[in-house]
Amino acid sequence: VSRAAELQNYLERTRRLIDQTLERHLPAAETEPSRLHEAIRYAVLGGGKRIRPMLACAAAQACGADPFPLLRALSAVELIHTYSLVHDDLPAIDNDDLRRGRKTVHVVYGEAMAILVGDALLTEAFAWLAAPIDGVPPARQLRAVAVVAAAADSRGMIGGQVADIEASGAANLPPQSTSAVPSLDVVRFIHKNKTGQLITASVLLGGLLSGASDDQLKTLEGYGRAIGLAFQIVDDLLDQEENEQTLGKTAGKDLAQGKLTYPAVVGAEQARREAAQLLDTAVESAGMIPGSVNFLPDLARYICARRN
Amino acid sequence: VSRAAELQNYLERTRRLIDQTLERHLPAAETEPSRLHEAIRYAVLGGGKRIRPMLACAAAQACGADPFPLLRALSAVELIHTYSLVHDDLPAIDNDDLRRGRKTVHVVYGEAMAILVGDALLTEAFAWLAAPIDGVPPARQLRAVAVVAAAADSRGMIGGQVADIEASGAANLPPQSTSAVPSLDVVRFIHKNKTGQLITASVLLGGLLSGASDDQLKTLEGYGRAIGLAFQIVDDLLDQEENEQTLGKTAGKDLAQGKLTYPAVVGAEQARREAAQLLDTAVESAGMIPGSVNFLPDLARYICARRN
């Protein structure tokens, strides 16, 4: 089989495993209060690219681990990602009613429920991360909990989200009125934190649970940082270029909301160039992980080439 | 010194230690994004009885531990409690603008910020729980993370909150129109989950981090369940009886919102009787923990006798 077919196969298989893990380990829709659990399942099981748990899985495999016993813990990062989407879509924040091609949680279940669904998913993620795993030393697992928590907290993902909201206000001013350099610093801060940290933590999670050495963890971190930033630049470019049909969410929204995006600050061409450089860095780092099953370089290319 | 003075002394000392721990370990207000960190500190450091970390502390001491090295982890439950208040107070949920005698977070910082402050506190709690502690076996600490996560998740605290919201709608019907028995089941479900689970987990957290035996953990769980339910009954009674001045939050709100409360379902007298019985159970359980420093019985009495 060709490398492309092999990758396609790997992506589909891994995605299916992650979807099954989410489906099995989320509380059943009948669990009381059933409307809450129905809403939780609606939020998580309605699609999504599963890029974070895929990266975690690929990192674990590249470090020589069998990913099967780790799947629940590795999928926890998808719960955190989903909670952040549910809360970001709320009327008080981005006020979005379309996500992953479907109505957002607050549109279907109401605002109060959407807030609590997000809270529940974030909490559930830590329950999944802390459930004992045969063969994984508890000290390692505890470190993984700490890494994920740090990536998602007020100095990480939430800090990025707040900076994004604050910058949107500022970005409503005409672009000429502000100097480009502070904007670039701000957009870098936003991307690094809002998207980059959880993506990096996902890669590290895979490494930590598979017993990676400190050197390997450093390499994985470099890979995660590069691909995290590249991912967000590609996202910004897609929002600018694509239509709703392909994207599955409201397109052109960033611009309409006056969001500070990479292409808006440096121009689309420069943004594309930087994404390509980051991809090179990621592929190079990934090449240093010695595992015989190493899909990290392919996954990096897949993330940068995606159309939605 | 009299037992009462000794208890007073213990409560003040422990509360001060917990307040210092919160103050020191929360990110400084200058940390970027500074408005987020200012809001986080406003939410947590504005007072509060600190009952959950006090219980955790007392449980750890009753099981023979020095609480000092455990303080950060034990205080994590206060972050979870505070996040739940910040989210419950939101316009989309209870729409309350007074809490702990001050304006609520969304009134001061806006709704978007209040949502993200809650998210950050919940995440930070798990960072605190997972930070390595000298002398505590990682397996124990991991178990503590799992216990706290389970107590706070959709089958625990959040499940109770959703049931509470759903029951408020139903309770707006005239009381005669519904049979008392299902209401009692519902109010028990709400109390057990909305308040009881995190209180029980706080007590267990103290036990787990101090190396309590399985028997001791069972006893602590019985204590936590009893005091958790008693706490909520007392809370309901206070809301009915007291005025805002004493309570530091909007009083009579439960009734105004048609909330299903214990005294509303079984009458104030029966509610008082049940609280007294639960206190007896808690004191009895606490007496079975052999530590030479055991303030668990006193803490139970303090919780049931409080006026705010």
mmCIF file of C-alpha atoms in Angstrom, chain A residues 27 31-33 35-37 40 83 87 90 92-93 111-113 115-116 119-120 122-124 126-127 130 138-139 141-142 145-146 149 152-155 158-159 161-163 165-166 189, chain B residues 27 31-33 35-37 40 83 87 90 92-93 111-113 115-116 119-120 122-124 126-127 130 138-139 141-142 145-146 149 152-155 158-159 161-163 165-166 189:
data_model
loop_
_atom_site.group_PDB
_atom_site.id
_atom_site.type_symbol
_atom_site.label_atom_id
_atom_site.label_comp_id
_atom_site.label_asym_id
_atom_site.label_seq_id
_atom_site.Cartn_x
_atom_site.Cartn_y
_atom_site.Cartn_z
ATOM 1 C CA PRO A 27 -22.493 8.412 30.906
ATOM 2 C CA THR A 31 -28.424 8.527 33.500
ATOM 3 C CA GLU A 32 -30.225 11.035 35.747
ATOM 4 C CA PRO A 33 -30.533 13.932 35.109
ATOM 5 C CA ARG A 35 -31.514 15.861 29.840
ATOM 6 C CA LEU A 36 -28.034 16.843 31.037
ATOM 7 C CA HIS A 37 -26.524 13.570 29.848
ATOM 8 C CA ILE A 40 -23.414 16.107 27.027
ATOM 9 C CA TYR A 83 -16.210 22.071 26.692
ATOM 10 C CA HIS A 87 -18.707 27.780 26.363
ATOM 11 C CA LEU A 90 -22.510 30.936 24.360
ATOM 12 C CA ALA A 92 -22.274 36.021 26.253
ATOM 13 C CA ILE A 93 -19.069 35.040 24.429
ATOM 14 C CA GLU A 111 -28.049 28.629 27.966
ATOM 15 C CA ALA A 112 -28.104 27.299 31.537
ATOM 16 C CA MET A 113 -27.707 23.744 30.298
ATOM 17 C CA ILE A 115 -22.942 26.289 30.798
ATOM 18 C CA LEU A 116 -23.396 23.153 32.909
ATOM 19 C CA ASP A 119 -18.584 22.360 33.332
ATOM 20 C CA ALA A 120 -19.426 18.668 33.334
ATOM 21 C CA LEU A 122 -14.206 19.665 31.951
ATOM 22 C CA THR A 123 -14.744 17.757 35.190
ATOM 23 C CA GLU A 124 -15.252 14.450 33.386
ATOM 24 C CA PHE A 126 -10.105 14.886 34.883
ATOM 25 C CA ALA A 127 -12.015 11.794 35.990
ATOM 26 C CA ALA A 130 -7.168 10.043 36.864
ATOM 27 C CA PRO A 138 0.777 6.625 39.100
ATOM 28 C CA ALA A 139 3.504 9.291 39.369
ATOM 29 C CA GLN A 141 -0.203 9.750 35.377
ATOM 30 C CA LEU A 142 -0.299 12.426 38.058
ATOM 31 C CA VAL A 145 -2.970 15.441 34.985
ATOM 32 C CA ALA A 146 -0.827 18.417 36.017
ATOM 33 C CA ALA A 149 -4.532 21.198 33.849
ATOM 34 C CA ALA A 152 -6.143 24.475 30.100
ATOM 35 C CA ASP A 153 -6.038 26.997 32.958
ATOM 36 C CA SER A 154 -6.019 30.795 33.241
ATOM 37 C CA ARG A 155 -2.403 31.062 32.064
ATOM 38 C CA ILE A 158 -8.598 30.291 29.156
ATOM 39 C CA GLY A 159 -6.014 33.076 29.220
ATOM 40 C CA GLN A 161 -9.629 33.028 25.174
ATOM 41 C CA VAL A 162 -9.800 36.124 27.401
ATOM 42 C CA ALA A 163 -7.016 37.820 25.390
ATOM 43 C CA ILE A 165 -12.138 38.591 23.591
ATOM 44 C CA GLU A 166 -10.209 41.664 24.721
ATOM 45 C CA PHE A 189 -0.183 35.210 22.709
ATOM 46 C CA PRO B 27 -1.865 33.541 40.122
ATOM 47 C CA THR B 31 -0.433 37.836 35.503
ATOM 48 C CA GLU B 32 -1.616 38.268 31.903
ATOM 49 C CA PRO B 33 -4.468 38.496 31.091
ATOM 50 C CA ARG B 35 -8.322 41.353 34.168
ATOM 51 C CA LEU B 36 -8.997 37.609 34.253
ATOM 52 C CA HIS B 37 -6.654 37.088 37.183
ATOM 53 C CA ILE B 40 -10.381 35.150 39.720
ATOM 54 C CA TYR B 83 -16.516 28.127 40.551
ATOM 55 C CA HIS B 87 -21.626 29.898 37.428
ATOM 56 C CA LEU B 90 -25.010 33.847 36.172
ATOM 57 C CA ALA B 92 -28.848 32.321 32.649
ATOM 58 C CA ILE B 93 -28.977 30.259 35.869
ATOM 59 C CA GLU B 111 -20.962 37.620 31.897
ATOM 60 C CA ALA B 112 -18.263 36.358 29.517
ATOM 61 C CA MET B 113 -15.591 36.890 32.150
ATOM 62 C CA ILE B 115 -18.078 32.089 32.682
ATOM 63 C CA LEU B 116 -14.324 31.970 32.068
ATOM 64 C CA ASP B 119 -13.831 27.521 34.050
ATOM 65 C CA ALA B 120 -10.397 28.682 35.212
ATOM 66 C CA LEU B 122 -12.312 24.415 38.088
ATOM 67 C CA THR B 123 -9.186 23.767 36.026
ATOM 68 C CA GLU B 124 -6.898 25.325 38.628
ATOM 69 C CA PHE B 126 -7.094 20.005 39.383
ATOM 70 C CA ALA B 127 -3.683 21.615 38.958
ATOM 71 C CA ALA B 130 -2.114 17.051 40.980
ATOM 72 C CA PRO B 138 1.251 9.302 43.869
ATOM 73 C CA ALA B 139 -1.267 6.439 43.695
ATOM 74 C CA GLN B 141 -3.053 11.373 45.197
ATOM 75 C CA LEU B 142 -4.343 10.077 41.880
ATOM 76 C CA VAL B 145 -8.141 13.436 42.024
ATOM 77 C CA ALA B 146 -10.585 10.755 40.869
ATOM 78 C CA ALA B 149 -13.701 14.702 39.946
ATOM 79 C CA ALA B 152 -18.101 17.360 40.974
ATOM 80 C CA ASP B 153 -19.200 15.818 37.672
ATOM 81 C CA SER B 154 -22.534 15.285 35.890
ATOM 82 C CA ARG B 155 -23.556 12.477 38.238
ATOM 83 C CA ILE B 158 -23.571 19.346 38.338
ATOM 84 C CA GLY B 159 -26.278 16.676 38.220
ATOM 85 C CA GLN B 161 -27.625 21.625 40.018
ATOM 86 C CA VAL B 162 -29.483 20.523 36.873
ATOM 87 C CA ALA B 163 -32.084 18.650 38.961
ATOM 88 C CA ILE B 165 -33.121 23.943 37.979
ATOM 89 C CA GLU B 166 -35.582 21.416 36.597
ATOM 90 C CA PHE B 189 -31.385 13.823 45.049
#
